[in-house]
Coordinates of C-alpha atoms and ligand atoms in Angstrom, one line a residue:
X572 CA 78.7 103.2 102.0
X573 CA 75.4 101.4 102.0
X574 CA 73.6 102.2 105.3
X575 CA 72.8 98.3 106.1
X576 CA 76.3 97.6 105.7
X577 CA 77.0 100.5 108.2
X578 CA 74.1 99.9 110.5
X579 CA 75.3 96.3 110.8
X580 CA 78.7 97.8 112.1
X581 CA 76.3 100.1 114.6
X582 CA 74.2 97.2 115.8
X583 CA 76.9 94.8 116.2
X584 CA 79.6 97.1 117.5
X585 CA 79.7 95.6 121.3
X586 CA 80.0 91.9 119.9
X587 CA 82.6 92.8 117.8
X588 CA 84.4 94.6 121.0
X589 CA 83.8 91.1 122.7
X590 CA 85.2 88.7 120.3
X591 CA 88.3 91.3 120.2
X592 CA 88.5 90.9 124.1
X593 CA 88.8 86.8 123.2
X594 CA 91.1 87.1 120.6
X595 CA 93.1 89.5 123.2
X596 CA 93.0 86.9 126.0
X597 CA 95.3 84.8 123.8
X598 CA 99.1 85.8 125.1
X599 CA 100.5 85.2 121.5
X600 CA 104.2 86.6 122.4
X601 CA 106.0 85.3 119.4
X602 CA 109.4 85.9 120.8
X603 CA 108.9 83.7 123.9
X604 CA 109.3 79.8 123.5
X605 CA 106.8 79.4 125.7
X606 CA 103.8 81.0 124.0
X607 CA 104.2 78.2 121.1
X608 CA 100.9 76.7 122.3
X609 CA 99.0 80.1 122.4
X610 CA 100.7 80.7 119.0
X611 CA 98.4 77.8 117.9
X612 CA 95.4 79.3 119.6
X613 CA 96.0 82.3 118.2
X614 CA 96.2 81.4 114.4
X615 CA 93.1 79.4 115.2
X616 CA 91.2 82.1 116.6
X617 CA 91.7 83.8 113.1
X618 CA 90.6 80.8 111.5
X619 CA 87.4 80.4 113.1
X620 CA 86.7 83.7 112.3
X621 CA 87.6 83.7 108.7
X622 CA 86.1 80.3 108.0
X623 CA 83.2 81.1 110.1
X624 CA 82.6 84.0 107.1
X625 CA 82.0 80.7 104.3
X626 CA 85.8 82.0 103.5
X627 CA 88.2 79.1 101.6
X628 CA 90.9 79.4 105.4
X629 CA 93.6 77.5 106.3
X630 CA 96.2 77.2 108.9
X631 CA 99.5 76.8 107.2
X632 CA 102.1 75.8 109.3
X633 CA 106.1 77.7 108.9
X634 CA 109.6 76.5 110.5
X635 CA 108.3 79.2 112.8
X636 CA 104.7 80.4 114.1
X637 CA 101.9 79.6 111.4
X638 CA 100.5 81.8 109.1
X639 CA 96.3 82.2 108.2
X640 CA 95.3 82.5 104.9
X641 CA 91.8 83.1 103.7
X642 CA 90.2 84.0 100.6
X643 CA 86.9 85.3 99.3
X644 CA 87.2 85.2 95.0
X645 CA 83.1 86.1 94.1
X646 CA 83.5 89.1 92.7
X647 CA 84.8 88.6 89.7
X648 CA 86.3 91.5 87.3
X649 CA 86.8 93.6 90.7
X650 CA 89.8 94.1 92.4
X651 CA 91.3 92.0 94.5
X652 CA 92.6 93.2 97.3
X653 CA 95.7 91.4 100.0
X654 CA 94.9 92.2 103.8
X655 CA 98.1 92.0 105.9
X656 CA 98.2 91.6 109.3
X657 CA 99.7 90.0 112.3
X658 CA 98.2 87.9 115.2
X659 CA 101.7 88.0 117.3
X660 CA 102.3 90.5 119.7
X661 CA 105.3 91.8 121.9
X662 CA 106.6 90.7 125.0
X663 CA 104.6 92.5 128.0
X664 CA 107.6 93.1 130.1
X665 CA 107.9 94.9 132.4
X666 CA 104.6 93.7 134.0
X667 CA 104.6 95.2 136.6
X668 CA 103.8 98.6 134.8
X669 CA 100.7 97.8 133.8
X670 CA 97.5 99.0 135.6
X671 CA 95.7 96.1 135.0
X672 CA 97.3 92.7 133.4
X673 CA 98.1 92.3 129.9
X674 CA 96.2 89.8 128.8
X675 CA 93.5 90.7 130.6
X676 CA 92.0 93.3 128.2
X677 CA 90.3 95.5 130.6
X678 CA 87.9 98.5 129.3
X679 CA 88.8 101.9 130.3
X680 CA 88.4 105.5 129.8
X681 CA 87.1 104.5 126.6
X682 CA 89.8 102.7 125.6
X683 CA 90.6 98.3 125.7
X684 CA 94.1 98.0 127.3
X685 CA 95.8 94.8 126.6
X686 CA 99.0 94.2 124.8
X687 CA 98.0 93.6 121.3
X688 CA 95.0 96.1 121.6
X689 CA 96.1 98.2 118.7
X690 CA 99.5 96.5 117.5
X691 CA 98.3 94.7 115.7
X692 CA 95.0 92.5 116.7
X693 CA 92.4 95.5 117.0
X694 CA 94.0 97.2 113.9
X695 CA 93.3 93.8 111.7
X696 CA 89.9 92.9 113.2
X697 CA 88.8 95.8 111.5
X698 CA 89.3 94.3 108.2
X699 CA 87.7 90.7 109.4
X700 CA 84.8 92.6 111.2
X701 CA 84.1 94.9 107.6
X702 CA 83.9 91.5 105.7
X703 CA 81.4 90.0 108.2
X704 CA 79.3 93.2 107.3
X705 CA 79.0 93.0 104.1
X706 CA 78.6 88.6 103.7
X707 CA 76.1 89.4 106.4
X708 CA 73.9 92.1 105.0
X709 CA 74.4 92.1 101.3
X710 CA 75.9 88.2 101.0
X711 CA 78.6 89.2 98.7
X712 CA 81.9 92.0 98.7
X713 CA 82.5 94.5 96.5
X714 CA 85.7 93.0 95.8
X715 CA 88.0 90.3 96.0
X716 CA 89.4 89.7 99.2
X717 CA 93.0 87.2 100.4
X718 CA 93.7 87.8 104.2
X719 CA 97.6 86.7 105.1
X720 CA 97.7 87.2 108.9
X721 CA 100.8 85.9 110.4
X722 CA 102.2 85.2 113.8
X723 CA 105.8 86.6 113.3
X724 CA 106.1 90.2 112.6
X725 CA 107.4 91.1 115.9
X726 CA 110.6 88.6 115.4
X727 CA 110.7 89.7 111.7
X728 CA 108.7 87.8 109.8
X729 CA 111.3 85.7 109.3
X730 CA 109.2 82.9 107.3
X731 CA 106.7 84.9 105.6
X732 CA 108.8 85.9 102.7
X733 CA 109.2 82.2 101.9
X734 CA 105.2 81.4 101.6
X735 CA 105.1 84.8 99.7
X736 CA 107.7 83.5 97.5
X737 CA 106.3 79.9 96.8
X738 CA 103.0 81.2 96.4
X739 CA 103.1 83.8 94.1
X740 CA 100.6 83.0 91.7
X741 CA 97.9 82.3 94.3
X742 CA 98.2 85.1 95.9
X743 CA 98.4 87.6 93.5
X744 CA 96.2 91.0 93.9
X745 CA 95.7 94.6 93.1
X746 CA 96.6 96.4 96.3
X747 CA 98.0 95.1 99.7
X748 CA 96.0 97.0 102.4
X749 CA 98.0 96.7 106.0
X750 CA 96.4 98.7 109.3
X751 CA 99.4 98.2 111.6
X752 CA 100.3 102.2 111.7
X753 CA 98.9 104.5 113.5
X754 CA 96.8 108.2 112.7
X755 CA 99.0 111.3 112.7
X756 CA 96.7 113.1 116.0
X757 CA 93.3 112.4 117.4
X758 CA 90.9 113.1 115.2
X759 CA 93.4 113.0 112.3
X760 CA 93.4 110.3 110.3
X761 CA 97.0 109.4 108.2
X762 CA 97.9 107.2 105.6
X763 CA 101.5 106.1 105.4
X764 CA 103.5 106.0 101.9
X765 CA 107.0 105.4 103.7
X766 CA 108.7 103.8 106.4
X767 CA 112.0 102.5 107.4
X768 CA 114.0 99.5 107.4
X769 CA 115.6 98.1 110.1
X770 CA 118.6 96.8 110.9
X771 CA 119.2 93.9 114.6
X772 CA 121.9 92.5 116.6
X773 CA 123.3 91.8 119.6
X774 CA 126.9 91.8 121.4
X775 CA 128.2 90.0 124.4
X776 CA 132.0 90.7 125.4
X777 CA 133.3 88.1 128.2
X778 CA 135.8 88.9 130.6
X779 CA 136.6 86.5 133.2
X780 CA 135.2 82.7 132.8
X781 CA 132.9 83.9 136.1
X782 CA 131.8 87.2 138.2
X783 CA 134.8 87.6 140.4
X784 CA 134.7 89.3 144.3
X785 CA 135.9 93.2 142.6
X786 CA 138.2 93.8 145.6
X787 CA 140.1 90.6 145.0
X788 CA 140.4 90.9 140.9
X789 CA 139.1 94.2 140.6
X790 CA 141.9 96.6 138.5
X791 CA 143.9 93.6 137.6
X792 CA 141.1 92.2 134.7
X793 CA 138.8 94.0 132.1
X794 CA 135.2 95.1 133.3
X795 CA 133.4 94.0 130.5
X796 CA 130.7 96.2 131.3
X797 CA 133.0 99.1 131.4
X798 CA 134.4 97.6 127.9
X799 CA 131.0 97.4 126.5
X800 CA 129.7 100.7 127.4
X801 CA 133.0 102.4 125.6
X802 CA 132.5 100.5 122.7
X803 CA 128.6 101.7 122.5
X804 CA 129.2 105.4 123.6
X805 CA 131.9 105.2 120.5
X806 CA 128.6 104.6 118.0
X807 CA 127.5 108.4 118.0
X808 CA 129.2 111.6 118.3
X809 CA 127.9 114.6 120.8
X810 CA 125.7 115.9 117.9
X811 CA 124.4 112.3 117.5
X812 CA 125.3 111.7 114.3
X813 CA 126.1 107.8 113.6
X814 CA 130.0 107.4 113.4
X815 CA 130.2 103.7 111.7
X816 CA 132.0 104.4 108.5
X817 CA 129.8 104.7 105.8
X818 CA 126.6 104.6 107.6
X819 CA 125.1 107.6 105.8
X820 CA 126.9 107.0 101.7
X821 CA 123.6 105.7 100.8
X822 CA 120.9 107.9 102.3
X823 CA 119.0 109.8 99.8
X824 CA 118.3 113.3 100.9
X825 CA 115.0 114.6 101.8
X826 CA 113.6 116.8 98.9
X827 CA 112.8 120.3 99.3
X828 CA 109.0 119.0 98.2
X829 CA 108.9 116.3 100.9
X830 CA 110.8 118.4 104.2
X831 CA 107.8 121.5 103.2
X832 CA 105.2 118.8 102.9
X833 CA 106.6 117.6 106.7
X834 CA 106.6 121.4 107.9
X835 CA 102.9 121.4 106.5
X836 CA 101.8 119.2 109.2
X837 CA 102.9 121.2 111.8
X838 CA 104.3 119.0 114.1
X839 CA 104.3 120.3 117.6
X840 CA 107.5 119.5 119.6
X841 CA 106.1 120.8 122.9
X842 CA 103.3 118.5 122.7
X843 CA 106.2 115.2 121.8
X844 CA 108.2 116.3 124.5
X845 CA 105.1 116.0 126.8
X846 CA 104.0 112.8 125.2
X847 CA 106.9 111.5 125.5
X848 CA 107.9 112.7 129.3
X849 CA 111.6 113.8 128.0
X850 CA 113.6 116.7 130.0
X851 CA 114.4 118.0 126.6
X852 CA 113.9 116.5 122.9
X853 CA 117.7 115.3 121.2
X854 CA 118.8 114.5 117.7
X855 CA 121.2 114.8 115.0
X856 CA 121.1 118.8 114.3
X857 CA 119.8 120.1 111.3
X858 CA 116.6 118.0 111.4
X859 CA 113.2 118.6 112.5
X860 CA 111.4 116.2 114.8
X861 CA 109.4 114.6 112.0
X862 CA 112.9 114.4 109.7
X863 CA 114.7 112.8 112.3
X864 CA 111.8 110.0 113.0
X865 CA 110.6 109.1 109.7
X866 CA 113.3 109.9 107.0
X867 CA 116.7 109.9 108.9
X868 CA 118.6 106.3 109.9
X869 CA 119.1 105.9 113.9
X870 CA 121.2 103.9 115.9
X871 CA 119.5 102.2 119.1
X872 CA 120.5 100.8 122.4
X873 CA 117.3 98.7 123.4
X874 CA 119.2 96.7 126.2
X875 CA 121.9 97.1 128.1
X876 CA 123.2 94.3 130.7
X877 CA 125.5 93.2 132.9
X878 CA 126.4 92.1 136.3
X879 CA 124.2 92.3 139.3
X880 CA 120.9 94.2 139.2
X881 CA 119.4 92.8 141.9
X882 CA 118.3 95.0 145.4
X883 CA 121.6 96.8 147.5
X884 CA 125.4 96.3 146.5
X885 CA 127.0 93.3 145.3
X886 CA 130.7 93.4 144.6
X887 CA 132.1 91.5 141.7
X888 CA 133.9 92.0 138.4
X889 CA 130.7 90.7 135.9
X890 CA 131.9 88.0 133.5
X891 CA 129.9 89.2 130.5
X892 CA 128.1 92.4 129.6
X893 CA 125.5 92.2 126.5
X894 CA 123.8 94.9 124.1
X895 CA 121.1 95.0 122.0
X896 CA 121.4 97.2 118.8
X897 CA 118.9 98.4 116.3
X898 CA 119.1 100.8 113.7
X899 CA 116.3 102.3 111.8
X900 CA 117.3 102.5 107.9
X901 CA 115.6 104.8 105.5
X902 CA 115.5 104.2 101.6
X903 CA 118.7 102.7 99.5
X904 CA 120.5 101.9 103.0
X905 CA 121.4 98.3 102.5
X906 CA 120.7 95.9 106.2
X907 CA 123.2 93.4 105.3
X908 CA 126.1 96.1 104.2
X909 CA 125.8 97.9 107.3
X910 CA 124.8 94.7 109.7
X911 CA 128.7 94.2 108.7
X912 CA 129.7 97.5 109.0
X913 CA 128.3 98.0 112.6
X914 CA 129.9 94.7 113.2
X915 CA 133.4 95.6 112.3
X916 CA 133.3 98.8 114.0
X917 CA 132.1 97.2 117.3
X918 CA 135.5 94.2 116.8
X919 CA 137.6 97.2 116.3
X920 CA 136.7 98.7 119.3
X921 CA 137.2 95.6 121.6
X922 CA 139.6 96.0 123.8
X923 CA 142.1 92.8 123.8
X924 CA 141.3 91.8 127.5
X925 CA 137.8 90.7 126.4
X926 CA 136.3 88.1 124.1
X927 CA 133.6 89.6 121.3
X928 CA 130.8 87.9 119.8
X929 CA 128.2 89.5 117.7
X930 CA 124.9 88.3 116.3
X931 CA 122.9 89.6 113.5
X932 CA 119.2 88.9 113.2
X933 CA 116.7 90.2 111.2
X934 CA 116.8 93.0 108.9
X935 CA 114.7 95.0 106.3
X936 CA 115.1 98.1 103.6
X937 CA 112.6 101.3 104.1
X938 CA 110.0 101.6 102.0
X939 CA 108.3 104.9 100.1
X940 CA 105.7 104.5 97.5
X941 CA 104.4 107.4 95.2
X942 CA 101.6 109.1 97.4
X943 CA 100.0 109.8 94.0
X944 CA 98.9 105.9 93.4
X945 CA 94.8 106.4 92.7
X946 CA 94.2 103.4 95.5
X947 CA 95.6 106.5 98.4
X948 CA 92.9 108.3 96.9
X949 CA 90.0 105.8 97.0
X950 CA 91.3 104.8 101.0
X951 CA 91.5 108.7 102.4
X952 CA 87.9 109.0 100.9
X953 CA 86.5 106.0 102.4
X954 CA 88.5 107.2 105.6
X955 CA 87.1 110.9 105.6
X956 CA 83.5 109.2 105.3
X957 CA 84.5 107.3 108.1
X958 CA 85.9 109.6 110.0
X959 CA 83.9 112.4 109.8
X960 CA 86.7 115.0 108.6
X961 CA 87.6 116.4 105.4
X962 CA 91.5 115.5 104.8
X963 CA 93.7 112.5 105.9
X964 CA 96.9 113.3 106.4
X965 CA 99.7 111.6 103.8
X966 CA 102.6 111.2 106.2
X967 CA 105.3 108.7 107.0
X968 CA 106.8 106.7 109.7
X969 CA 109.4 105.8 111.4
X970 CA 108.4 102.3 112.3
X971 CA 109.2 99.2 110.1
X972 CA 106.8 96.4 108.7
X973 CA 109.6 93.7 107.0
X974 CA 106.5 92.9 104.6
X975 CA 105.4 95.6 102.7
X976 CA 108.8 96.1 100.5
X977 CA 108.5 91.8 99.4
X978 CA 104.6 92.5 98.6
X979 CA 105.9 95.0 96.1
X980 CA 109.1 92.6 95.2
X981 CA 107.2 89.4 95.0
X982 CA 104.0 90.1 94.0
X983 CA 104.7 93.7 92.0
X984 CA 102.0 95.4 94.2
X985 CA 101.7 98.8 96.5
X986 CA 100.2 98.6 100.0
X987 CA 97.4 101.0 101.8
X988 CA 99.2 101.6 105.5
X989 CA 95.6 102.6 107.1
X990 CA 96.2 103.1 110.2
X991 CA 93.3 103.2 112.9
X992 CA 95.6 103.5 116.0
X993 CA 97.5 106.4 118.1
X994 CA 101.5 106.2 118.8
X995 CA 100.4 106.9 122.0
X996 CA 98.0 103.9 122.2
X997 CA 101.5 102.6 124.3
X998 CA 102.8 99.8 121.3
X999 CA 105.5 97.8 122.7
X1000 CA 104.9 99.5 126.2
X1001 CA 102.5 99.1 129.4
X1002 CA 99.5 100.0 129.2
X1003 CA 98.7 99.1 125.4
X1004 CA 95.5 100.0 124.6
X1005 CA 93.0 100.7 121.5
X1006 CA 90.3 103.5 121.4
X1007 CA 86.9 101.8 121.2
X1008 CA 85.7 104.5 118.9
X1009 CA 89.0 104.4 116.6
X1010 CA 88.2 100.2 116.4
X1011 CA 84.5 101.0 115.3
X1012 CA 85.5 103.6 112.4
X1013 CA 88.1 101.3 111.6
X1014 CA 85.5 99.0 110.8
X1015 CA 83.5 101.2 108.7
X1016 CA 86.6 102.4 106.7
X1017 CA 87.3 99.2 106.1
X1018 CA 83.9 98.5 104.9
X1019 CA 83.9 101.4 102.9
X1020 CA 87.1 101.2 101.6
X1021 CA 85.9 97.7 99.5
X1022 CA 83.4 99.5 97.9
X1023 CA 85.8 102.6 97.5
X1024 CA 88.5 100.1 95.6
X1025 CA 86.1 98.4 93.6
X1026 CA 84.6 102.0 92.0
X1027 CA 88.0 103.0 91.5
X1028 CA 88.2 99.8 88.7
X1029 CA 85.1 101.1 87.2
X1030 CA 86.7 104.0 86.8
X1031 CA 89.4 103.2 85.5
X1032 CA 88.2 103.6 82.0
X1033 CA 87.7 107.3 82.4
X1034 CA 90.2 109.5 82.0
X1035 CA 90.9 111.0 85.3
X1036 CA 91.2 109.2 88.8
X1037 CA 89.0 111.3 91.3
X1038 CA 90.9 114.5 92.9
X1039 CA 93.2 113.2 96.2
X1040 CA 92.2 117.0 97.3
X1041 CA 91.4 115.4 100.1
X1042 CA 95.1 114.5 101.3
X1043 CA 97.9 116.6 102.8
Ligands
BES966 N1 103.0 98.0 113.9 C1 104.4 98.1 114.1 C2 105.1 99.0 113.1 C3 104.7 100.5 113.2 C4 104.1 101.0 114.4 C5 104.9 101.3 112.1 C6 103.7 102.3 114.4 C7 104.5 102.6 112.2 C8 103.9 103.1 113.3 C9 105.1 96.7 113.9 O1 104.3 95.7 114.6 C10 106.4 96.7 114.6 O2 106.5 96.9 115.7 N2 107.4 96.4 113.8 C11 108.7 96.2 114.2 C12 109.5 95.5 113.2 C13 110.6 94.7 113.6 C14 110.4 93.8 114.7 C15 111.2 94.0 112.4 C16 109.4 97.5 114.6 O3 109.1 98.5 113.9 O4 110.1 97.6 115.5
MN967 MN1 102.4 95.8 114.2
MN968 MN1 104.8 95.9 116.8

């Protein structure tokens, strides 16, 4: 990369941290009614930012939480390149967890903790932070650049697909390049080429009209939460396979190829189980660790309530007990087919002394693009360059981003998942945080990467694509 694009990213690095530390003061919790007005502060925050670059940016406003778009079209006959990325974050719960609050990013052990620090605000500053670079030193990019950042990934992008769809032709590009994933290891830099769908909903059974005194009605009505949790325990057998009929017709095996391309990486279940504080690891049998996250579907409890859970005893008979359900999907597993299959097998298992209701919300297919696509090429060298290592990993994941499968749909194109962060940067958990040092070579693969993409055009017109020798 040109060294006064790079320097700039040296000399500016502890600005850049600041304005992150701004952007991560903004509690943008798309899930939670009352964030709407930091929702608003959020998109503008990226606006400002964008705009401030002399980009063509607007807020445009959804049923939902608005989306910012941006654009930068002065390189013409390059590329042009979509950068994805959202400003919402998760729900910090449980606060009390975290060491210091959430939305108070806090610098530590070289790390900024604050929820959104790598999922996803850190991650997409890169790509704002690499533009300023370039505008700011050489007054132009090396290619053309659209920036969709929206505020609703974490409740599944439930409006995005409509401004993709009725603005098609506008947005139309090259490549989609998305940094909401994370590296395979410290010091070891991954792209992703797949990950899975997902699948949502939620059950509430409803016993008696109100919690009863247990002593008085206890025995002679249903427990819903004893209902419930029979229901749910009837969702897996004892080697944890899935038991809704039909849930596995439509999973494609794993190829030889692709489970001795996992084995190559070397996973190291010791180190999981001690990452992840477990007594023991579990899963379907048959599978390695890696198989079982990234390329087999799962069925997951993510709440579970009912009754009193307040301090000491209380005795009553609960009126309702409530679950939330996910389940991860991997490629030609249809959300809607088995959203109704899950239903129907959760009805079935009602017992008649309780009411059911279910409630479906979002849902999207996995995703797997052809690791051989020249733009993986030109992204692990600008990465390596970055980075400092020889090879970026090619792996996938078992994480879900509803978007990437309607960029291809809608606008016919592949998307780069860079990612700059850790899976145990603490995503959805306490503590989130973002390595300072993985935010500053984000920036400079992200800087580099431009250039990278725009050679690869030039390219083009010779025979061979430059050797991806540098990916396993
Ligand atoms: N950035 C994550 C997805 C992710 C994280 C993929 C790490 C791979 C590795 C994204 O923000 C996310 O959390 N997505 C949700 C999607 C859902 C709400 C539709 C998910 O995967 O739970
Ligand atoms: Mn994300
Ligand atoms: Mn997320």
């Amino acid at each position: 990369m040109l060294s006064t694009v790079s320097d700039y990213l040296d000399k500016n690095a502890d600005r850049f941290l600041e304005e992150l530390k701004e952007f991560l003061r903004i509690p943008t919790v798309s899930a939670d009614p009352d964030c709407q007005p930091h929702m608003i502060r959020g998109a503008e925050f990226v606006h400002r930012q964008l705009a401030g670059l002399g980009m063509k940016a607007e807020i445009i406003p959804t049923p939902g939480h608005p989306i910012v778009y941006a654009e930068w079209l002065k390189a013409p006959g390059a590329p042009t390149v979509m950068v994805y990325g959202h400003y919402d974050v998760q729900p910090p719960d449980p606060l009390d967890l975290w060491t210091t609050p959430p939305f108070d990013p806090t610098l530590r052990d070289g790390c900024v903790f604050a929820r959104g620090a790598t999922d996803d605000k850190g991650q997409v500053f890169t790509h704002i932070k690499s533009a300023e670079a370039w505008l700011k030193t050489v007054g132009k990019l090396p290619v053309n650049l659209k920036y969709v950042i929206e505020g609703e990934e974490e409740v599944g992008s439930r409006n995005l697909d409509d401004f993709l769809e009725a603005n098609k032709a506008r947005l139309k590009c090259d490549v989609a390049v998305v940094s909401d994933t994370s590296q395979y290891g410290l010091n070891q830099p991954a792209i992703t080429y797949g990950l899975r769908g997902i699948l949502a909903a939620e059950v509430t059974v409803t016993g008696p009209r109100k919690d009863l005194h247990s002593g008085v009605f206890g025995g002679a009505v249903m427990n819903p939460a004893t209902g419930l949790s029979r229901m749910i325990a009837s969702l897996h057998d004892d080697r944890e396979r899935v038991l809704i009929p039909g849930f596995y017709d439509d999973v494609v095996p794993l190829t030889e190829a692709e489970r001795k391309q996992f084995q190559e990486l070397h996973f190291s279940d010791v180190e999981f189980q001690t990452e992840t504080g477990v007594p023991q690891l579990a899963g379907e049998s048959d599978f390695s660790t890696l198989e079982r996250r990234w390329a087999r579907p799962t069925c997951e409890i993510n709440g579970l309530f009912s009754g009193y859970t307040g301090v000491g005893p209380k005795t009553i008979v609960p009126s309702k007990a409530t679950v939330k359900i996910t389940c991860r999907l991997v490629p030609n597993q249809d959300p809607h087919k088995l959203t109704e299959s899950l239903h129907q097998y959760l009805k079935d298992r009602c017992p008649p002394s309780l009411k059911f209701e279910f409630t479906g919300f979002h849902g999207c297919s996995a995703f797997v693009f052809d690791p051989t696509n020249p733009y993986i090429a030109a992204a692990s060298e600008a990465i390596c360059e970055a980075w400092d290592v020889d090879r970026v990993r090619l792996i996938r994941e078992g994480g879900s981003i509803p978007v990437v499968l309607t960029f291809k749909e809608v606008l016919g194109v592949d998307t780069l998942l860079l990612g700059w962060g850790q899976n145990t940067d603490n995503l959805h958990s306490p503590d989130e945080h973002f390595a300072v040092a993985d935010f500053h070579r984000g920036t400079k693969a992200s800087a580099g990467l431009w250039e990278k993409l725009a050679l690869l055009q030039e390219r083009q017109s010779a025979p061979a694509i430059s050797s991806t020798s540098n990916l396993c």
